PDB file of C-alpha atoms and ligand atoms in Angstrom:
ATOM      1  CA  MET J   9       0.548 -12.814  -9.748  1.00  0.00           C
ATOM      2  CA  ARG J  10      -2.513 -12.552 -11.466  1.00  0.00           C
ATOM      3  CA  ILE J  11      -4.589  -9.283 -10.891  1.00  0.00           C
ATOM      4  CA  ASP J  12      -8.373  -8.324 -12.209  1.00  0.00           C
ATOM      5  CA  VAL J  13      -9.829  -5.181 -11.844  1.00  0.00           C
ATOM      6  CA  ILE J  14     -13.031  -4.453 -12.450  1.00  0.00           C
ATOM      7  CA  THR J  15     -13.687  -0.153 -13.116  1.00  0.00           C
ATOM      8  CA  ILE J  16     -15.804   1.998 -15.019  1.00  0.00           C
ATOM      9  CA  PHE J  17     -13.034   3.524 -15.631  1.00  0.00           C
ATOM     10  CA  PRO J  18     -10.498   1.486 -16.933  1.00  0.00           C
ATOM     11  CA  GLU J  19      -8.803   4.142 -18.288  1.00  0.00           C
ATOM     12  CA  TYR J  20      -7.996   5.677 -14.797  1.00  0.00           C
ATOM     13  CA  LEU J  21      -5.508   2.549 -14.564  1.00  0.00           C
ATOM     14  CA  GLU J  22      -2.851   3.537 -17.395  1.00  0.00           C
ATOM     15  CA  PRO J  23      -0.417   4.429 -14.899  1.00  0.00           C
ATOM     16  CA  LEU J  24      -0.673  -0.015 -14.460  1.00  0.00           C
ATOM     17  CA  ASN J  25       1.298   0.021 -17.610  1.00  0.00           C
ATOM     18  CA  VAL J  26       4.425   2.558 -16.559  1.00  0.00           C
ATOM     19  CA  SER J  27       7.315   2.089 -14.220  1.00  0.00           C
ATOM     20  CA  LEU J  28       7.537  -0.489 -12.091  1.00  0.00           C
ATOM     21  CA  VAL J  29       4.706  -2.400 -12.277  1.00  0.00           C
ATOM     22  CA  GLY J  30       4.805  -1.822 -15.792  1.00  0.00           C
ATOM     23  CA  LYS J  31       7.964  -3.205 -16.011  1.00  0.00           C
ATOM     24  CA  ALA J  32       6.833  -6.240 -13.493  1.00  0.00           C
ATOM     25  CA  ARG J  33       3.853  -6.826 -16.025  1.00  0.00           C
ATOM     26  CA  ALA J  34       6.452  -6.559 -18.903  1.00  0.00           C
ATOM     27  CA  ARG J  35       8.640  -9.108 -17.314  1.00  0.00           C
ATOM     28  CA  GLY J  36       5.177 -12.222 -16.790  1.00  0.00           C
ATOM     29  CA  GLN J  37       5.919 -11.423 -12.676  1.00  0.00           C
ATOM     30  CA  LEU J  38       2.258  -9.861 -12.988  1.00  0.00           C
ATOM     31  CA  ASP J  39      -0.825 -10.402 -14.877  1.00  0.00           C
ATOM     32  CA  VAL J  40      -2.827  -7.665 -14.875  1.00  0.00           C
ATOM     33  CA  HIS J  41      -7.058  -7.873 -16.467  1.00  0.00           C
ATOM     34  CA  LEU J  42      -8.603  -4.936 -16.744  1.00  0.00           C
ATOM     35  CA  HIS J  43     -12.876  -4.804 -17.443  1.00  0.00           C
ATOM     36  CA  ASP J  44     -15.061  -2.803 -17.566  1.00  0.00           C
ATOM     37  CA  LEU J  45     -17.763  -2.594 -15.430  1.00  0.00           C
ATOM     38  CA  ARG J  46     -20.534  -1.589 -17.961  1.00  0.00           C
ATOM     39  CA  SER J  47     -19.770  -4.724 -21.041  1.00  0.00           C
ATOM     40  CA  TRP J  48     -22.226  -6.436 -17.208  1.00  0.00           C
ATOM     41  CA  THR J  49     -24.710  -4.340 -18.023  1.00  0.00           C
ATOM     42  CA  THR J  50     -28.069  -4.933 -20.041  1.00  0.00           C
ATOM     43  CA  ASP J  51     -29.795  -1.874 -20.554  1.00  0.00           C
ATOM     44  CA  VAL J  52     -29.548   0.522 -23.466  1.00  0.00           C
ATOM     45  CA  HIS J  53     -28.067   3.012 -20.798  1.00  0.00           C
ATOM     46  CA  ARG J  54     -25.517   0.821 -19.657  1.00  0.00           C
ATOM     47  CA  THR J  55     -27.164   2.184 -16.288  1.00  0.00           C
ATOM     48  CA  VAL J  56     -24.555   1.000 -13.225  1.00  0.00           C
ATOM     49  CA  ASP J  57     -26.114   3.322 -10.420  1.00  0.00           C
ATOM     50  CA  ASP J  58     -29.411   3.874  -9.054  1.00  0.00           C
ATOM     51  CA  THR J  59     -31.139   5.829  -5.622  1.00  0.00           C
ATOM     52  CA  PRO J  60     -29.942   4.632  -2.221  1.00  0.00           C
ATOM     53  CA  TYR J  61     -32.983   2.914  -0.243  1.00  0.00           C
ATOM     54  CA  GLY J  62     -33.803   4.654   2.615  1.00  0.00           C
ATOM     55  CA  GLY J  63     -32.920   7.994   0.723  1.00  0.00           C
ATOM     56  CA  GLY J  64     -30.569  10.361   1.643  1.00  0.00           C
ATOM     57  CA  PRO J  65     -27.895  11.817  -0.864  1.00  0.00           C
ATOM     58  CA  GLY J  66     -26.000  10.556  -4.186  1.00  0.00           C
ATOM     59  CA  MET J  67     -26.316   7.073  -5.563  1.00  0.00           C
ATOM     60  CA  VAL J  68     -25.363   3.254  -5.527  1.00  0.00           C
ATOM     61  CA  MET J  69     -23.911   0.901  -7.703  1.00  0.00           C
ATOM     62  CA  LYS J  70     -26.521  -1.855  -8.800  1.00  0.00           C
ATOM     63  CA  PRO J  71     -25.588  -5.067  -7.209  1.00  0.00           C
ATOM     64  CA  GLU J  72     -26.390  -7.107 -11.222  1.00  0.00           C
ATOM     65  CA  PRO J  73     -23.277  -5.747 -13.974  1.00  0.00           C
ATOM     66  CA  TRP J  74     -21.362  -6.776 -10.308  1.00  0.00           C
ATOM     67  CA  GLY J  75     -22.875 -10.113  -9.905  1.00  0.00           C
ATOM     68  CA  ALA J  76     -22.215 -10.707 -13.134  1.00  0.00           C
ATOM     69  CA  ALA J  77     -18.667  -9.284 -13.823  1.00  0.00           C
ATOM     70  CA  LEU J  78     -17.724 -11.291 -10.585  1.00  0.00           C
ATOM     71  CA  ASP J  79     -18.814 -14.300 -11.949  1.00  0.00           C
ATOM     72  CA  ALA J  80     -17.066 -13.879 -14.989  1.00  0.00           C
ATOM     73  CA  VAL J  81     -14.142 -12.356 -13.724  1.00  0.00           C
ATOM     74  CA  LEU J  82     -14.046 -16.201 -11.327  1.00  0.00           C
ATOM     75  CA  ALA J  83     -14.513 -18.030 -14.063  1.00  0.00           C
ATOM     76  CA  GLN J  84     -11.814 -16.771 -16.602  1.00  0.00           C
ATOM     77  CA  GLY J  85      -8.938 -17.109 -14.197  1.00  0.00           C
ATOM     78  CA  ALA J  86     -10.503 -20.503 -13.739  1.00  0.00           C
ATOM     79  CA  ASP J  87     -10.016 -20.639 -17.555  1.00  0.00           C
ATOM     80  CA  ALA J  88      -7.032 -19.478 -17.721  1.00  0.00           C
ATOM     81  CA  LEU J  89      -5.585 -22.240 -15.356  1.00  0.00           C
ATOM     82  CA  ALA J  90      -7.469 -24.744 -17.389  1.00  0.00           C
ATOM     83  CA  SER J  91      -5.763 -23.575 -20.983  1.00  0.00           C
ATOM     84  CA  GLY J  92      -1.638 -23.674 -19.144  1.00  0.00           C
ATOM     85  CA  GLU J  93      -1.886 -20.207 -20.021  1.00  0.00           C
ATOM     86  CA  GLY J  94      -0.127 -17.612 -18.339  1.00  0.00           C
ATOM     87  CA  ALA J  95       0.959 -13.509 -18.312  1.00  0.00           C
ATOM     88  CA  ASP J  96       1.909 -13.468 -21.279  1.00  0.00           C
ATOM     89  CA  ALA J  97       5.349 -14.563 -24.335  1.00  0.00           C
ATOM     90  CA  GLY J  98       8.046 -13.182 -22.199  1.00  0.00           C
ATOM     91  CA  ALA J  99       6.473 -14.494 -19.327  1.00  0.00           C
ATOM     92  CA  ALA J 100       9.082 -17.678 -19.504  1.00  0.00           C
ATOM     93  CA  ALA J 101      11.988 -15.235 -20.175  1.00  0.00           C
ATOM     94  CA  GLY J 102      11.339 -13.630 -17.495  1.00  0.00           C
ATOM     95  CA  ALA J 103      10.859 -15.884 -14.748  1.00  0.00           C
ATOM     96  CA  GLY J 104      13.772 -16.411 -12.955  1.00  0.00           C
ATOM     97  CA  GLU J 105      12.002 -16.862  -9.644  1.00  0.00           C
ATOM     98  CA  GLY J 106       9.990 -19.622 -10.303  1.00  0.00           C
ATOM     99  CA  SER J 107       6.245 -18.962 -10.002  1.00  0.00           C
ATOM    100  CA  GLY J 108       6.229 -15.635 -11.432  1.00  0.00           C
ATOM    101  CA  ASP J 109       4.286 -16.230 -14.749  1.00  0.00           C
ATOM    102  CA  GLY J 110       0.211 -14.990 -13.374  1.00  0.00           C
ATOM    103  CA  GLY J 111      -0.819 -18.358 -13.984  1.00  0.00           C
ATOM    104  CA  VAL J 112      -3.355 -19.160 -11.429  1.00  0.00           C
ATOM    105  CA  PRO J 113      -3.543 -22.678  -9.412  1.00  0.00           C
ATOM    106  CA  ALA J 114      -6.083 -25.512 -10.155  1.00  0.00           C
ATOM    107  CA  GLY J 115      -9.260 -24.953  -7.704  1.00  0.00           C
ATOM    108  CA  GLU J 116      -7.613 -20.893  -6.707  1.00  0.00           C
ATOM    109  CA  VAL J 117     -10.444 -18.514  -6.466  1.00  0.00           C
ATOM    110  CA  PRO J 118      -8.751 -14.612  -6.134  1.00  0.00           C
ATOM    111  CA  THR J 119      -8.887 -12.862  -2.927  1.00  0.00           C
ATOM    112  CA  LEU J 120     -11.475  -9.949  -3.360  1.00  0.00           C
ATOM    113  CA  VAL J 121     -10.179  -6.249  -2.561  1.00  0.00           C
ATOM    114  CA  VAL J 122     -13.100  -3.253  -2.315  1.00  0.00           C
ATOM    115  CA  PRO J 123     -10.948  -0.009  -1.643  1.00  0.00           C
ATOM    116  CA  THR J 124     -13.618   1.518   0.681  1.00  0.00           C
ATOM    117  CA  PRO J 125     -12.561   4.429   3.289  1.00  0.00           C
ATOM    118  CA  SER J 126     -14.320   1.747   6.083  1.00  0.00           C
ATOM    119  CA  GLY J 127     -12.353  -0.567   5.267  1.00  0.00           C
ATOM    120  CA  ARG J 128      -9.181  -1.498   7.161  1.00  0.00           C
ATOM    121  CA  PRO J 129      -6.430   0.949   7.181  1.00  0.00           C
ATOM    122  CA  PHE J 130      -3.781  -0.740   3.960  1.00  0.00           C
ATOM    123  CA  THR J 131      -0.819  -1.012   5.762  1.00  0.00           C
ATOM    124  CA  GLN J 132       2.754  -2.543   4.832  1.00  0.00           C
ATOM    125  CA  GLU J 133       1.224  -5.405   6.405  1.00  0.00           C
ATOM    126  CA  LEU J 134      -1.639  -5.741   4.626  1.00  0.00           C
ATOM    127  CA  ALA J 135       0.648  -5.472   1.419  1.00  0.00           C
ATOM    128  CA  GLN J 136       2.419  -8.063   2.683  1.00  0.00           C
ATOM    129  CA  GLU J 137      -0.405 -10.251   3.411  1.00  0.00           C
ATOM    130  CA  LEU J 138      -2.028  -9.551  -0.408  1.00  0.00           C
ATOM    131  CA  ALA J 139       1.469 -10.040  -1.982  1.00  0.00           C
ATOM    132  CA  GLY J 140       1.612 -13.697  -0.994  1.00  0.00           C
ATOM    133  CA  ARG J 141      -1.869 -14.679  -2.610  1.00  0.00           C
ATOM    134  CA  PRO J 142      -1.670 -15.761  -6.492  1.00  0.00           C
ATOM    135  CA  TRP J 143      -4.311 -14.035  -7.842  1.00  0.00           C
ATOM    136  CA  LEU J 144      -6.755 -10.749  -6.677  1.00  0.00           C
ATOM    137  CA  ALA J 145      -9.525  -9.118  -7.990  1.00  0.00           C
ATOM    138  CA  PHE J 146      -9.917  -5.156  -7.394  1.00  0.00           C
ATOM    139  CA  ALA J 147     -13.420  -4.073  -7.111  1.00  0.00           C
ATOM    140  CA  PRO J 148     -13.277  -0.020  -7.158  1.00  0.00           C
ATOM    141  CA  ALA J 149     -16.061   1.934  -6.580  1.00  0.00           C
ATOM    142  CA  ARG J 150     -17.445   5.142  -7.539  1.00  0.00           C
ATOM    143  CA  TYR J 151     -20.225   7.400  -6.000  1.00  0.00           C
ATOM    144  CA  GLU J 152     -21.507   6.240  -2.559  1.00  0.00           C
ATOM    145  CA  GLY J 153     -19.948   2.410  -3.221  1.00  0.00           C
ATOM    146  CA  ILE J 154     -21.619  -0.650  -4.469  1.00  0.00           C
ATOM    147  CA  ASP J 155     -24.849  -2.440  -2.582  1.00  0.00           C
ATOM    148  CA  ARG J 156     -23.895  -4.247   0.667  1.00  0.00           C
ATOM    149  CA  ARG J 157     -25.800  -7.543  -0.860  1.00  0.00           C
ATOM    150  CA  VAL J 158     -22.502  -7.840  -3.501  1.00  0.00           C
ATOM    151  CA  ILE J 159     -19.405  -7.932  -0.783  1.00  0.00           C
ATOM    152  CA  GLU J 160     -21.397 -10.720   1.267  1.00  0.00           C
ATOM    153  CA  GLU J 161     -22.501 -12.812  -1.272  1.00  0.00           C
ATOM    154  CA  ALA J 162     -19.019 -12.736  -2.755  1.00  0.00           C
ATOM    155  CA  ALA J 163     -17.809 -13.524   0.917  1.00  0.00           C
ATOM    156  CA  THR J 164     -19.583 -16.629   0.560  1.00  0.00           C
ATOM    157  CA  ARG J 165     -17.560 -17.608  -2.599  1.00  0.00           C
ATOM    158  CA  MET J 166     -13.979 -15.655  -1.798  1.00  0.00           C
ATOM    159  CA  PRO J 167     -11.708 -13.570   0.773  1.00  0.00           C
ATOM    160  CA  VAL J 168     -12.402 -10.329   0.820  1.00  0.00           C
ATOM    161  CA  VAL J 169     -11.105  -7.031   2.373  1.00  0.00           C
ATOM    162  CA  GLU J 170     -12.115  -4.049   2.861  1.00  0.00           C
ATOM    163  CA  ALA J 171      -9.459  -1.730   2.592  1.00  0.00           C
ATOM    164  CA  SER J 172      -8.318   1.879   2.715  1.00  0.00           C
ATOM    165  CA  ILE J 173      -5.623   3.402   1.893  1.00  0.00           C
ATOM    166  CA  GLY J 174      -6.197   7.010   4.554  1.00  0.00           C
ATOM    167  CA  ASP J 175      -8.098   8.783   6.169  1.00  0.00           C
ATOM    168  CA  TYR J 176      -9.277  11.523   3.567  1.00  0.00           C
ATOM    169  CA  VAL J 177     -11.928  11.094   0.846  1.00  0.00           C
ATOM    170  CA  LEU J 178     -11.744  10.218  -2.222  1.00  0.00           C
ATOM    171  CA  ALA J 179     -13.924  10.274  -4.857  1.00  0.00           C
ATOM    172  CA  GLY J 180     -14.144   6.944  -6.290  1.00  0.00           C
ATOM    173  CA  GLY J 181     -11.742   3.594  -5.404  1.00  0.00           C
ATOM    174  CA  GLU J 182      -9.471   3.496  -8.637  1.00  0.00           C
ATOM    175  CA  VAL J 183      -6.747   5.519  -7.209  1.00  0.00           C
ATOM    176  CA  ALA J 184      -6.949   3.418  -4.252  1.00  0.00           C
ATOM    177  CA  VAL J 185      -5.925   0.316  -6.269  1.00  0.00           C
ATOM    178  CA  LEU J 186      -3.175   2.011  -8.234  1.00  0.00           C
ATOM    179  CA  VAL J 187      -1.999   2.790  -4.552  1.00  0.00           C
ATOM    180  CA  MET J 188      -2.456  -0.801  -3.780  1.00  0.00           C
ATOM    181  CA  VAL J 189      -1.094  -2.640  -6.677  1.00  0.00           C
ATOM    182  CA  GLU J 190       2.318  -1.049  -6.528  1.00  0.00           C
ATOM    183  CA  ALA J 191       2.572  -1.416  -2.387  1.00  0.00           C
ATOM    184  CA  ILE J 192       2.028  -5.065  -2.966  1.00  0.00           C
ATOM    185  CA  ALA J 193       3.848  -5.455  -6.633  1.00  0.00           C
ATOM    186  CA  ARG J 194       7.307  -4.356  -5.277  1.00  0.00           C
ATOM    187  CA  LEU J 195       6.890  -7.106  -2.472  1.00  0.00           C
ATOM    188  CA  LEU J 196       7.118  -9.508  -5.299  1.00  0.00           C
ATOM    189  CA  PRO J 197      10.183 -11.513  -5.803  1.00  0.00           C
ATOM    190  CA  GLY J 198      12.457 -10.391  -8.434  1.00  0.00           C
ATOM    191  CA  VAL J 199      10.127  -7.045  -8.691  1.00  0.00           C
ATOM    192  CA  LEU J 200      12.833  -4.481  -7.149  1.00  0.00           C
ATOM    193  CA  GLY J 201      15.793  -4.620  -8.778  1.00  0.00           C
ATOM    194  CA  ASN J 202      19.218  -5.071  -5.633  1.00  0.00           C
ATOM    195  CA  ALA J 203      19.424  -0.957  -6.262  1.00  0.00           C
ATOM    196  CA  GLU J 204      16.225  -0.236  -4.508  1.00  0.00           C
ATOM    197  CA  SER J 205      15.089  -3.105  -2.451  1.00  0.00           C
ATOM    198  CA  HIS J 206      13.680  -2.864   0.879  1.00  0.00           C
ATOM    199  CA  ARG J 207      15.569  -4.145   3.582  1.00  0.00           C
ATOM    200  CA  ASP J 208      14.889   0.080   5.215  1.00  0.00           C
ATOM    201  CA  ASP J 209      12.022   0.336   4.941  1.00  0.00           C
ATOM    202  CA  SER J 210       9.743   2.399   7.375  1.00  0.00           C
ATOM    203  CA  PHE J 211       6.968   0.313   7.573  1.00  0.00           C
ATOM    204  CA  ALA J 212       8.528  -3.000   6.870  1.00  0.00           C
ATOM    205  CA  PRO J 213       8.623  -5.450   9.667  1.00  0.00           C
ATOM    206  CA  GLY J 214      11.505  -5.977  11.556  1.00  0.00           C
ATOM    207  CA  ALA J 215      14.543  -4.049  13.629  1.00  0.00           C
ATOM    208  CA  MET J 216      13.567  -1.069  11.530  1.00  0.00           C
ATOM    209  CA  ALA J 217       9.390  -0.735  12.054  1.00  0.00           C
ATOM    210  CA  ASP J 218       8.211   1.557  13.272  1.00  0.00           C
ATOM    211  CA  LEU J 219      10.865   4.305  12.367  1.00  0.00           C
ATOM    212  CA  LEU J 220      10.794   6.692   9.341  1.00  0.00           C
ATOM    213  CA  GLU J 221      13.849   7.482   7.121  1.00  0.00           C
ATOM    214  CA  GLY J 222      15.845  10.417   7.551  1.00  0.00           C
ATOM    215  CA  PRO J 223      17.215  12.563   4.660  1.00  0.00           C
ATOM    216  CA  VAL J 224      19.419  11.570   1.789  1.00  0.00           C
ATOM    217  CA  TYR J 225      21.724  13.497  -0.747  1.00  0.00           C
ATOM    218  CA  THR J 226      24.055  12.676  -3.266  1.00  0.00           C
ATOM    219  CA  LYS J 227      26.265  15.026  -5.584  1.00  0.00           C
ATOM    220  CA  PRO J 228      27.285  17.554  -5.701  1.00  0.00           C
ATOM    221  CA  ALA J 229      28.574  17.974  -2.045  1.00  0.00           C
ATOM    222  CA  GLU J 230      27.894  21.698  -1.850  1.00  0.00           C
ATOM    223  CA  TRP J 231      24.909  22.791  -4.152  1.00  0.00           C
ATOM    224  CA  ARG J 232      23.442  27.083  -3.560  1.00  0.00           C
ATOM    225  CA  GLY J 233      25.888  27.440  -0.294  1.00  0.00           C
ATOM    226  CA  ARG J 234      24.071  24.646   0.895  1.00  0.00           C
ATOM    227  CA  GLU J 235      26.387  21.383   2.550  1.00  0.00           C
ATOM    228  CA  VAL J 236      25.502  17.509   2.199  1.00  0.00           C
ATOM    229  CA  PRO J 237      26.556  17.186   6.253  1.00  0.00           C
ATOM    230  CA  GLU J 238      29.942  16.615   6.684  1.00  0.00           C
ATOM    231  CA  VAL J 239      29.378  13.249   8.999  1.00  0.00           C
ATOM    232  CA  LEU J 240      28.440  11.399   5.152  1.00  0.00           C
ATOM    233  CA  LEU J 241      31.143  13.047   3.590  1.00  0.00           C
ATOM    234  CA  SER J 242      33.696  10.982   6.898  1.00  0.00           C
ATOM    235  CA  GLY J 243      33.777   7.725   5.784  1.00  0.00           C
ATOM    236  CA  HIS J 244      33.218   6.634   9.340  1.00  0.00           C
ATOM    237  CA  HIS J 245      29.864   4.396   8.177  1.00  0.00           C
ATOM    238  CA  GLY J 246      30.374   3.732  12.088  1.00  0.00           C
ATOM    239  CA  LYS J 247      29.075   6.996  12.415  1.00  0.00           C
ATOM    240  CA  ILE J 248      27.413   7.464   9.462  1.00  0.00           C
ATOM    241  CA  ALA J 249      25.039   4.746  10.648  1.00  0.00           C
ATOM    242  CA  ARG J 250      24.729   6.071  13.895  1.00  0.00           C
ATOM    243  CA  TRP J 251      23.743   9.818  12.166  1.00  0.00           C
ATOM    244  CA  ARG J 252      21.415   8.392   9.863  1.00  0.00           C
ATOM    245  CA  ARG J 253      19.426   6.292  12.734  1.00  0.00           C
ATOM    246  CA  GLU J 254      19.461   9.826  14.751  1.00  0.00           C
ATOM    247  CA  GLN J 255      17.904  11.748  11.995  1.00  0.00           C
ATOM    248  CA  ALA J 256      15.558   9.228  11.823  1.00  0.00           C
ATOM    249  CA  PHE J 257      14.281   9.296  15.813  1.00  0.00           C
ATOM    250  CA  ALA J 258      13.911  13.394  14.669  1.00  0.00           C
ATOM    251  CA  ARG J 259      11.835  12.860  12.013  1.00  0.00           C
ATOM    252  CA  THR J 260       9.809  10.185  13.720  1.00  0.00           C
ATOM    253  CA  LEU J 261       9.296  12.469  16.723  1.00  0.00           C
ATOM    254  CA  ALA J 262       8.581  15.462  14.626  1.00  0.00           C
ATOM    255  CA  HIS J 263       5.918  13.916  12.328  1.00  0.00           C
ATOM    256  CA  ARG J 264       5.078  10.686  13.697  1.00  0.00           C
ATOM    257  CA  PRO J 265       4.638  10.589  17.422  1.00  0.00           C
ATOM    258  CA  ASP J 266       2.149   7.726  17.709  1.00  0.00           C
ATOM    259  CA  LEU J 267       5.337   5.725  16.212  1.00  0.00           C
ATOM    260  CA  VAL J 268       7.635   6.817  19.302  1.00  0.00           C
ATOM    261  CA  ASP J 269       4.772   5.313  21.695  1.00  0.00           C
ATOM    262  CA  ARG J 270       5.026   1.808  19.977  1.00  0.00           C
ATOM    263  CA  TRP J 271       9.319   2.035  20.863  1.00  0.00           C
ATOM    264  CA  GLN J 272      10.299  -0.148  23.055  1.00  0.00           C
ATOM    265  CA  LEU J 273      13.230   0.644  25.856  1.00  0.00           C
ATOM    266  CA  GLY J 274      15.674  -2.426  24.510  1.00  0.00           C
ATOM    267  CA  ALA J 275      15.411  -1.895  20.950  1.00  0.00           C
ATOM    268  CA  PHE J 276      18.181   1.352  22.001  1.00  0.00           C
ATOM    269  CA  ASP J 277      21.588   1.114  22.592  1.00  0.00           C
ATOM    270  CA  LYS J 278      23.043   3.642  25.389  1.00  0.00           C
ATOM    271  CA  LYS J 279      24.248   6.169  22.929  1.00  0.00           C
ATOM    272  CA  GLU J 280      20.562   5.693  21.570  1.00  0.00           C
ATOM    273  CA  ARG J 281      19.050   6.299  24.511  1.00  0.00           C
ATOM    274  CA  GLU J 282      21.917   9.280  24.852  1.00  0.00           C
ATOM    275  CA  ALA J 283      20.162  11.263  21.872  1.00  0.00           C
ATOM    276  CA  LEU J 284      16.557  10.241  22.442  1.00  0.00           C
ATOM    277  CA  SER J 285      17.267  12.975  25.443  1.00  0.00           C
ATOM    278  CA  VAL J 286      18.764  15.050  23.485  1.00  0.00           C
ATOM    279  CA  LEU J 287      15.261  15.457  22.070  1.00  0.00           C
ATOM    280  CA  GLY J 288      13.437  15.183  24.800  1.00  0.00           C
ATOM    281  CA  LEU J 289      12.990  11.572  24.794  1.00  0.00           C
ATOM    282  CA  ARG J 290      12.670   9.692  28.345  1.00  0.00           C
ATOM    283  CA  TRP J 291      11.498   6.451  29.136  1.00  0.00           C
ATOM    284  CA  ASP J 292       8.379   6.173  31.321  1.00  0.00           C
ATOM    285  CA  GLY J 293       8.768   2.902  33.010  1.00  0.00           C
ATOM    286  CA  GLU J 294       5.324   3.494  34.530  1.00  0.00           C
ATOM    287  CA  ALA J 295       3.477   4.198  31.501  1.00  0.00           C
ATOM    288  CA  GLY J 296       5.837   1.610  28.965  1.00  0.00           C
ATOM    289  CA  ARG J 297       6.802   4.217  26.174  1.00  0.00           C
ATOM    290  CA  PHE J 298       8.635   7.059  25.937  1.00  0.00           C
ATOM    291  CA  ARG J 299       7.442  10.473  26.692  1.00  0.00           C
ATOM    292  CA  SER J 300       8.307  14.251  26.073  1.00  0.00           C
ATOM    293  CA  VAL J 301      10.208  16.089  28.555  1.00  0.00           C
ATOM    294  CA  ALA J 302       7.800  18.837  26.746  1.00  0.00           C
ATOM    295  CA  ASP J 303       4.163  16.942  27.680  1.00  0.00           C
ATOM    296  CA  ALA J 304       5.753  15.923  31.286  1.00  0.00           C
ATOM    297  CA  VAL J 305       5.588  19.814  32.167  1.00  0.00           C
ATOM    298  CA  GLU J 306       2.189  20.160  30.726  1.00  0.00           C
ATOM    299  CA  GLU J 307       0.650  17.977  33.517  1.00  0.00           C
TER     300      GLU J 307
HETATM  301  C1  JF8 K 413     -14.999   6.050  -2.797  1.00  0.00           C
HETATM  302  C2  JF8 K 413     -16.060   4.684  -3.801  1.00  0.00           C
HETATM  303  C3  JF8 K 413     -11.340   5.210   0.360  1.00  0.00           C
HETATM  304  N1  JF8 K 413      -9.180   5.597   1.622  1.00  0.00           N
HETATM  305  C4  JF8 K 413     -10.412   6.283   0.281  1.00  0.00           C
HETATM  306  N2  JF8 K 413     -10.555   7.356   0.998  1.00  0.00           N
HETATM  307  N3  JF8 K 413     -11.901   7.407  -0.249  1.00  0.00           N
HETATM  308  C5  JF8 K 413     -11.412   6.381  -0.811  1.00  0.00           C
HETATM  309  C6  JF8 K 413     -12.684   5.802  -1.430  1.00  0.00           C
HETATM  310  C7  JF8 K 413     -12.547   4.665  -1.850  1.00  0.00           C
HETATM  311  C8  JF8 K 413     -14.094   4.046  -2.738  1.00  0.00           C
HETATM  312  C9  JF8 K 413     -14.819   5.106  -3.230  1.00  0.00           C
HETATM  313  N4  JF8 K 413     -15.868   7.149  -2.616  1.00  0.00           N
HETATM  314  C10 JF8 K 413     -16.635   6.258  -4.103  1.00  0.00           C
HETATM  315  C11 JF8 K 413     -13.778   6.799  -1.882  1.00  0.00           C
HETATM  316  C12 JF8 K 413     -10.102   4.008   0.299  1.00  0.00           C
HETATM  317  N5  JF8 K 413      -9.747   3.197  -0.314  1.00  0.00           N
END
């Protein structure tokens, strides 16, 4: 996969050199190109912002530098293709998974990802969808955001996804790019080792979706007077699996009751329904969801 990032703070993206994403790049599984937006300004002050039409607080990012930057990134990706350029040396050695060399197929355009608090939620599902694309371009803004016409014009030339990493307000989109790139990179073929595979991810689609993970423990078996739950030392794999699932139920109920609302009765066997009952959760056939005994009392 190829990733381009256009930003006024390329140094903010330094973490992409480290850890999982850094290793994926070194192995040639990910081809990241950082671009300084100011290199597409034409004035002596390298201006990227101006006052908002209609008034109001703050500044808005000017369209011209973004337009020129996106033109250049599109052309560069096409050039990289024409010259058969891969990620870099070492790509061949690391490319055990096939299409992991960062090359962009002919006629390809990037999917433009624009972080914004008003975007669609960046979920595991969206991470999966984006991980399936060969080329992503990220446009993290600063100030009050980018002139709307940039997004509209870009959408006539490439798919555009405006996405938000959560319901809080950041000072700019760079950290959101770090979050999104890490979530996407770990889904690429060969990036995660077996030891850290994603089969049990809380939000992975499939059997274990909508369930938070429970607590984990390692050696020593006693630490500062605190013991690891006995069942985990029992070697009884059936009991361990059931205990972990019950811990996951309790954790999900405590921290994410909205996920409990998505649970369906058929997903739980008799013993699990009993465990849910102990947590105060009863199936409400009328409502088609689990309800807390405590909530029922309120009504
Ligand atoms: C920004 C540009 C964001 N979940 C989120 N909270 N805040 C942002 C965000 C993104 C871009 C800019 N301020 C100026 C905040 C995302 N994604």
